CSV table of C-alpha atoms in Angstrom, one decimal:
chain,number,residue,atom,x,y,z
A,1,LYS,CA,-3.7,-3.2,-20.1
A,2,ALA,CA,-0.4,-4.5,-18.6
A,3,GLY,CA,0.0,-4.0,-14.9
A,4,VAL,CA,2.9,-2.7,-12.8
A,5,THR,CA,5.9,-4.9,-13.3
A,6,GLN,CA,8.9,-5.2,-11.0
A,7,THR,CA,12.2,-6.8,-11.5
A,8,PRO,CA,13.8,-8.9,-10.2
A,9,ARG,CA,11.2,-10.7,-8.2
A,10,TYR,CA,13.7,-12.2,-5.8
A,11,LEU,CA,17.1,-11.1,-4.6
A,12,ILE,CA,19.6,-12.5,-2.2
A,13,LYS,CA,22.4,-10.2,-1.1
A,14,THR,CA,24.9,-10.0,1.7
A,15,ARG,CA,25.5,-7.2,4.2
A,16,GLY,CA,27.4,-4.3,2.8
A,17,GLN,CA,26.4,-4.8,-0.8
A,18,GLN,CA,24.1,-2.6,-2.7
A,19,VAL,CA,21.1,-3.4,-4.8
A,20,THR,CA,18.9,-1.8,-7.5
A,21,LEU,CA,15.3,-2.6,-8.0
A,22,SER,CA,13.3,-1.7,-11.0
A,23,CYS,CA,9.6,-0.8,-11.6
A,24,SER,CA,7.7,-0.2,-14.8
A,25,PRO,CA,4.4,1.6,-14.2
A,26,ILE,CA,1.1,1.1,-16.0
A,27,SER,CA,1.2,2.9,-19.3
A,28,GLY,CA,0.2,6.5,-18.9
A,29,HIS,CA,0.9,6.6,-15.2
A,30,ARG,CA,3.4,9.3,-14.2
A,31,SER,CA,3.4,8.8,-10.4
A,32,VAL,CA,5.5,5.9,-9.0
A,33,SER,CA,5.8,5.2,-5.3
A,34,TRP,CA,7.9,2.7,-3.4
A,35,TYR,CA,6.9,0.9,-0.2
A,36,GLN,CA,8.7,-1.4,2.1
A,37,GLN,CA,6.8,-4.3,3.8
A,38,THR,CA,8.2,-6.2,6.8
A,39,PRO,CA,6.5,-8.3,9.4
A,40,GLY,CA,7.6,-6.0,12.2
A,41,GLN,CA,7.0,-2.5,10.7
A,42,GLY,CA,4.3,-3.3,8.2
A,43,LEU,CA,3.9,-1.2,5.1
A,44,GLN,CA,6.0,1.9,5.0
A,45,PHE,CA,6.3,4.6,2.4
A,46,LEU,CA,9.8,5.2,1.0
A,47,PHE,CA,9.3,7.9,-1.7
A,48,GLU,CA,7.3,9.0,-4.7
A,49,TYR,CA,8.4,10.2,-8.1
A,50,PHE,CA,6.4,12.2,-10.5
A,51,SER,CA,7.7,13.5,-13.9
A,52,GLU,CA,11.3,12.5,-12.9
A,53,THR,CA,11.2,14.5,-9.6
A,54,GLN,CA,11.0,13.2,-6.1
A,55,ARG,CA,7.7,14.6,-4.8
A,56,ASN,CA,7.4,12.9,-1.5
A,57,LYS,CA,9.8,11.2,0.9
A,58,GLY,CA,9.3,8.9,3.8
A,59,ASN,CA,11.5,8.5,6.9
A,60,PHE,CA,14.2,6.2,5.6
A,61,PRO,CA,18.0,6.8,5.8
A,62,GLY,CA,19.9,8.2,2.9
A,63,ARG,CA,21.0,4.7,1.9
A,64,PHE,CA,17.7,4.4,0.2
A,65,SER,CA,17.5,6.4,-3.0
A,66,GLY,CA,15.5,6.4,-6.2
A,67,ARG,CA,15.1,7.9,-9.5
A,68,GLN,CA,12.6,8.1,-12.3
A,69,PHE,CA,13.3,8.1,-16.0
A,70,SER,CA,11.5,10.1,-18.8
A,71,ASN,CA,9.4,7.0,-19.6
A,72,SER,CA,8.2,6.9,-16.0
A,73,ARG,CA,10.1,3.8,-15.2
A,74,SER,CA,11.6,4.0,-11.7
A,75,GLU,CA,14.5,2.4,-9.9
A,76,MET,CA,15.3,2.3,-6.2
A,77,ASN,CA,18.8,1.7,-4.8
A,78,VAL,CA,19.8,0.6,-1.4
A,79,SER,CA,23.5,0.9,-0.5
A,80,THR,CA,25.4,-0.7,2.3
A,81,LEU,CA,22.7,-3.3,2.9
A,82,GLU,CA,21.8,-4.3,6.5
A,83,LEU,CA,20.0,-7.4,7.7
A,84,GLY,CA,17.0,-5.2,8.5
A,85,ASP,CA,16.6,-4.3,4.9
A,86,SER,CA,15.2,-7.7,4.2
A,87,ALA,CA,11.7,-7.0,3.1
A,88,LEU,CA,9.2,-7.1,0.3
A,89,TYR,CA,9.6,-3.9,-1.8
A,90,LEU,CA,6.5,-2.8,-3.5
A,91,CYS,CA,6.1,-0.3,-6.3
A,92,ALA,CA,2.8,1.4,-7.0
A,93,SER,CA,1.8,3.6,-9.9
A,94,SER,CA,-1.0,6.0,-10.4
A,95,PHE,CA,-2.3,8.4,-13.0
A,96,TRP,CA,-2.6,11.0,-10.2
A,97,GLY,CA,-5.5,13.4,-10.6
A,98,PRO,CA,-7.7,15.5,-8.3
A,99,SER,CA,-10.8,13.2,-8.4
A,100,THR,CA,-9.4,9.7,-8.7
A,101,ASP,CA,-6.1,8.3,-7.7
A,102,THR,CA,-6.1,4.6,-7.2
A,103,GLN,CA,-2.6,3.3,-6.7
A,104,TYR,CA,-1.9,0.0,-8.4
A,105,PHE,CA,0.7,-2.2,-6.9
A,106,GLY,CA,3.2,-4.4,-8.6
A,107,PRO,CA,4.0,-8.0,-7.5
A,108,GLY,CA,7.0,-6.8,-5.4
A,109,THR,CA,10.7,-7.7,-5.1
A,110,ARG,CA,11.5,-9.9,-2.2
A,111,LEU,CA,15.0,-8.9,-0.9
A,112,THR,CA,16.8,-11.2,1.5
A,113,VAL,CA,20.0,-9.8,3.1
A,114,LEU,CA,22.3,-12.4,4.6
B,1,GLU,CA,2.7,11.7,14.0
B,2,LEU,CA,0.0,10.2,11.9
B,3,LYS,CA,-1.5,7.0,13.2
B,4,VAL,CA,-3.7,4.7,11.3
B,5,GLU,CA,-5.3,2.1,13.6
B,6,GLN,CA,-7.2,-0.9,12.4
B,7,ASN,CA,-9.2,-3.2,14.6
B,8,PRO,CA,-9.5,-6.0,15.0
B,9,LEU,CA,-6.1,-7.2,13.9
B,10,PHE,CA,-7.3,-10.7,13.6
B,11,LEU,CA,-10.8,-11.9,12.7
B,12,SER,CA,-11.9,-15.4,12.5
B,13,MET,CA,-15.5,-15.8,11.4
B,14,GLN,CA,-17.9,-18.4,10.2
B,15,GLU,CA,-19.2,-18.4,6.6
B,16,GLY,CA,-22.4,-16.6,6.3
B,17,LYS,CA,-21.8,-14.2,9.1
B,18,ASN,CA,-21.4,-10.4,8.9
B,19,TYR,CA,-18.7,-8.3,10.5
B,20,THR,CA,-17.0,-4.9,10.3
B,21,ILE,CA,-13.4,-3.9,10.3
B,22,TYR,CA,-12.7,-0.4,11.6
B,23,CYS,CA,-10.0,2.0,10.5
B,24,ASN,CA,-9.3,5.1,12.7
B,25,TYR,CA,-6.8,7.8,11.7
B,26,SER,CA,-5.4,10.7,13.5
B,27,THR,CA,-5.0,13.5,10.9
B,28,THR,CA,-7.2,15.3,8.5
B,29,SER,CA,-7.5,13.5,5.2
B,30,ASP,CA,-10.3,13.1,2.6
B,31,ARG,CA,-8.7,10.2,0.8
B,32,LEU,CA,-8.7,6.7,2.1
B,33,TYR,CA,-8.0,3.4,0.5
B,34,TRP,CA,-8.8,-0.2,1.3
B,35,TYR,CA,-6.5,-3.0,-0.1
B,36,ARG,CA,-6.5,-6.7,0.1
B,37,GLN,CA,-3.4,-8.9,0.3
B,38,ASP,CA,-3.3,-12.7,-0.2
B,39,PRO,CA,-0.4,-14.6,1.3
B,40,GLY,CA,2.8,-14.0,-0.7
B,41,LYS,CA,1.0,-11.7,-3.0
B,42,SER,CA,0.9,-8.0,-3.7
B,43,LEU,CA,-1.8,-5.5,-2.8
B,44,GLU,CA,-5.1,-5.4,-4.6
B,45,SER,CA,-7.1,-2.2,-4.6
B,46,LEU,CA,-10.6,-2.6,-3.3
B,47,PHE,CA,-11.9,0.9,-2.7
B,48,VAL,CA,-10.9,4.5,-2.9
B,49,LEU,CA,-13.0,6.8,-0.8
B,50,LEU,CA,-12.6,10.5,-1.7
B,51,SER,CA,-15.1,12.5,0.4
B,52,ASN,CA,-17.0,12.6,3.6
B,53,GLY,CA,-19.9,10.2,3.6
B,54,ALA,CA,-18.6,8.2,0.6
B,55,VAL,CA,-19.9,4.7,0.5
B,56,LYS,CA,-18.8,2.1,-2.0
B,57,GLN,CA,-19.8,-1.5,-2.4
B,58,GLU,CA,-18.4,-4.4,-4.4
B,59,GLY,CA,-19.9,-7.9,-3.9
B,60,ARG,CA,-20.0,-8.7,-0.2
B,61,LEU,CA,-17.8,-5.8,0.8
B,62,MET,CA,-18.9,-2.3,1.6
B,63,ALA,CA,-16.7,0.6,2.6
B,64,SER,CA,-17.6,3.9,4.1
B,65,LEU,CA,-15.8,7.1,5.2
B,66,ASP,CA,-16.6,9.6,7.9
B,67,THR,CA,-13.9,12.3,7.7
B,68,LYS,CA,-15.3,14.2,10.7
B,69,ALA,CA,-14.9,11.1,12.9
B,70,ARG,CA,-11.7,10.1,11.0
B,71,LEU,CA,-13.2,6.7,10.7
B,72,SER,CA,-13.6,4.3,7.8
B,73,THR,CA,-15.4,0.9,8.0
B,74,LEU,CA,-15.2,-2.2,5.8
B,75,HIS,CA,-18.3,-4.2,6.2
B,76,ILE,CA,-18.4,-7.9,5.2
B,77,THR,CA,-21.8,-9.4,4.5
B,78,ALA,CA,-22.4,-13.1,4.5
B,79,ALA,CA,-18.7,-14.0,4.5
B,80,VAL,CA,-17.4,-16.7,2.2
B,81,HIS,CA,-14.1,-18.6,2.4
B,82,ASP,CA,-12.7,-16.7,-0.6
B,83,LEU,CA,-12.7,-13.5,1.4
B,84,SER,CA,-9.9,-14.9,3.6
B,85,ALA,CA,-7.0,-12.5,3.3
B,86,THR,CA,-5.3,-9.5,5.0
B,87,TYR,CA,-7.1,-6.2,4.6
B,88,PHE,CA,-5.3,-2.9,4.9
B,89,CYS,CA,-6.7,0.6,5.1
B,90,ALA,CA,-4.4,3.5,4.1
B,91,VAL,CA,-4.7,7.2,4.4
B,92,ASP,CA,-3.2,9.6,1.8
B,93,ILE,CA,-1.4,12.4,3.7
B,94,ALA,CA,0.1,14.1,0.7
B,95,ARG,CA,-3.3,15.2,-0.8
B,96,GLU,CA,-2.8,17.7,-3.5
B,97,TYR,CA,1.0,17.3,-3.3
B,98,GLY,CA,1.1,13.7,-4.6
B,99,ASN,CA,0.8,10.3,-3.1
B,100,LYS,CA,2.0,9.3,0.3
B,101,LEU,CA,0.0,6.5,1.9
B,102,VAL,CA,0.2,5.6,5.6
B,103,PHE,CA,-1.1,2.1,6.1
B,104,GLY,CA,-2.7,0.5,9.1
B,105,ALA,CA,-1.3,-2.7,10.5
B,106,GLY,CA,-3.8,-4.9,8.6
B,107,THR,CA,-6.6,-7.1,9.6
B,108,ILE,CA,-6.1,-10.9,9.0
B,109,LEU,CA,-9.4,-12.3,8.1
B,110,ARG,CA,-10.1,-16.1,8.2
B,111,VAL,CA,-13.4,-17.3,7.1
B,112,LYS,CA,-14.2,-20.8,8.3
B,113,SER,CA,-16.6,-23.1,6.5
């Protein structure tokens, strides 16, 4: 069974640009979550999508947005990039059920903002 | 504001020794996760603990959950070098409304031979 895939794996952008990251969940998983990991702030929840709807949201500015497609693939977009957006962005997918809900993480996209 | 606190944040131990990593959290939750992260890598799921008193074991690692005390522990038995990694606990605060994990700061474990 294929795992969570994320593309691209590495990105270098400059301040003010925008970026789109992609995540393909494990087959059959309908919940996709995004997390940002930085040395200073650790792992922080961005948002979760389920059946094409944003179900949960973290405390990030509106420059961070996402969407989910009918095949459960998800994208996140960051507009007007700032230096502080440099981070590892992790996508996680889960089947989401009442009794078991392991979230499986993808390899991440490392974004560097210059 | 929910806080998830791990301690210690750094642990250097000799091979063959036992140790425990603690994870305290400040809100009600009956769903707690433990993950492992190797340098430059993603997160690997170790345990999902879904109820008070839950105990799970895999190899040299054993995790437990006490929801009344809002405490989870990750016990390492007879450590080996391959266990060197960063370990995170995470609490799901969305519960029946989906997934929303709040992570601890992580415990960097170094096992010396």
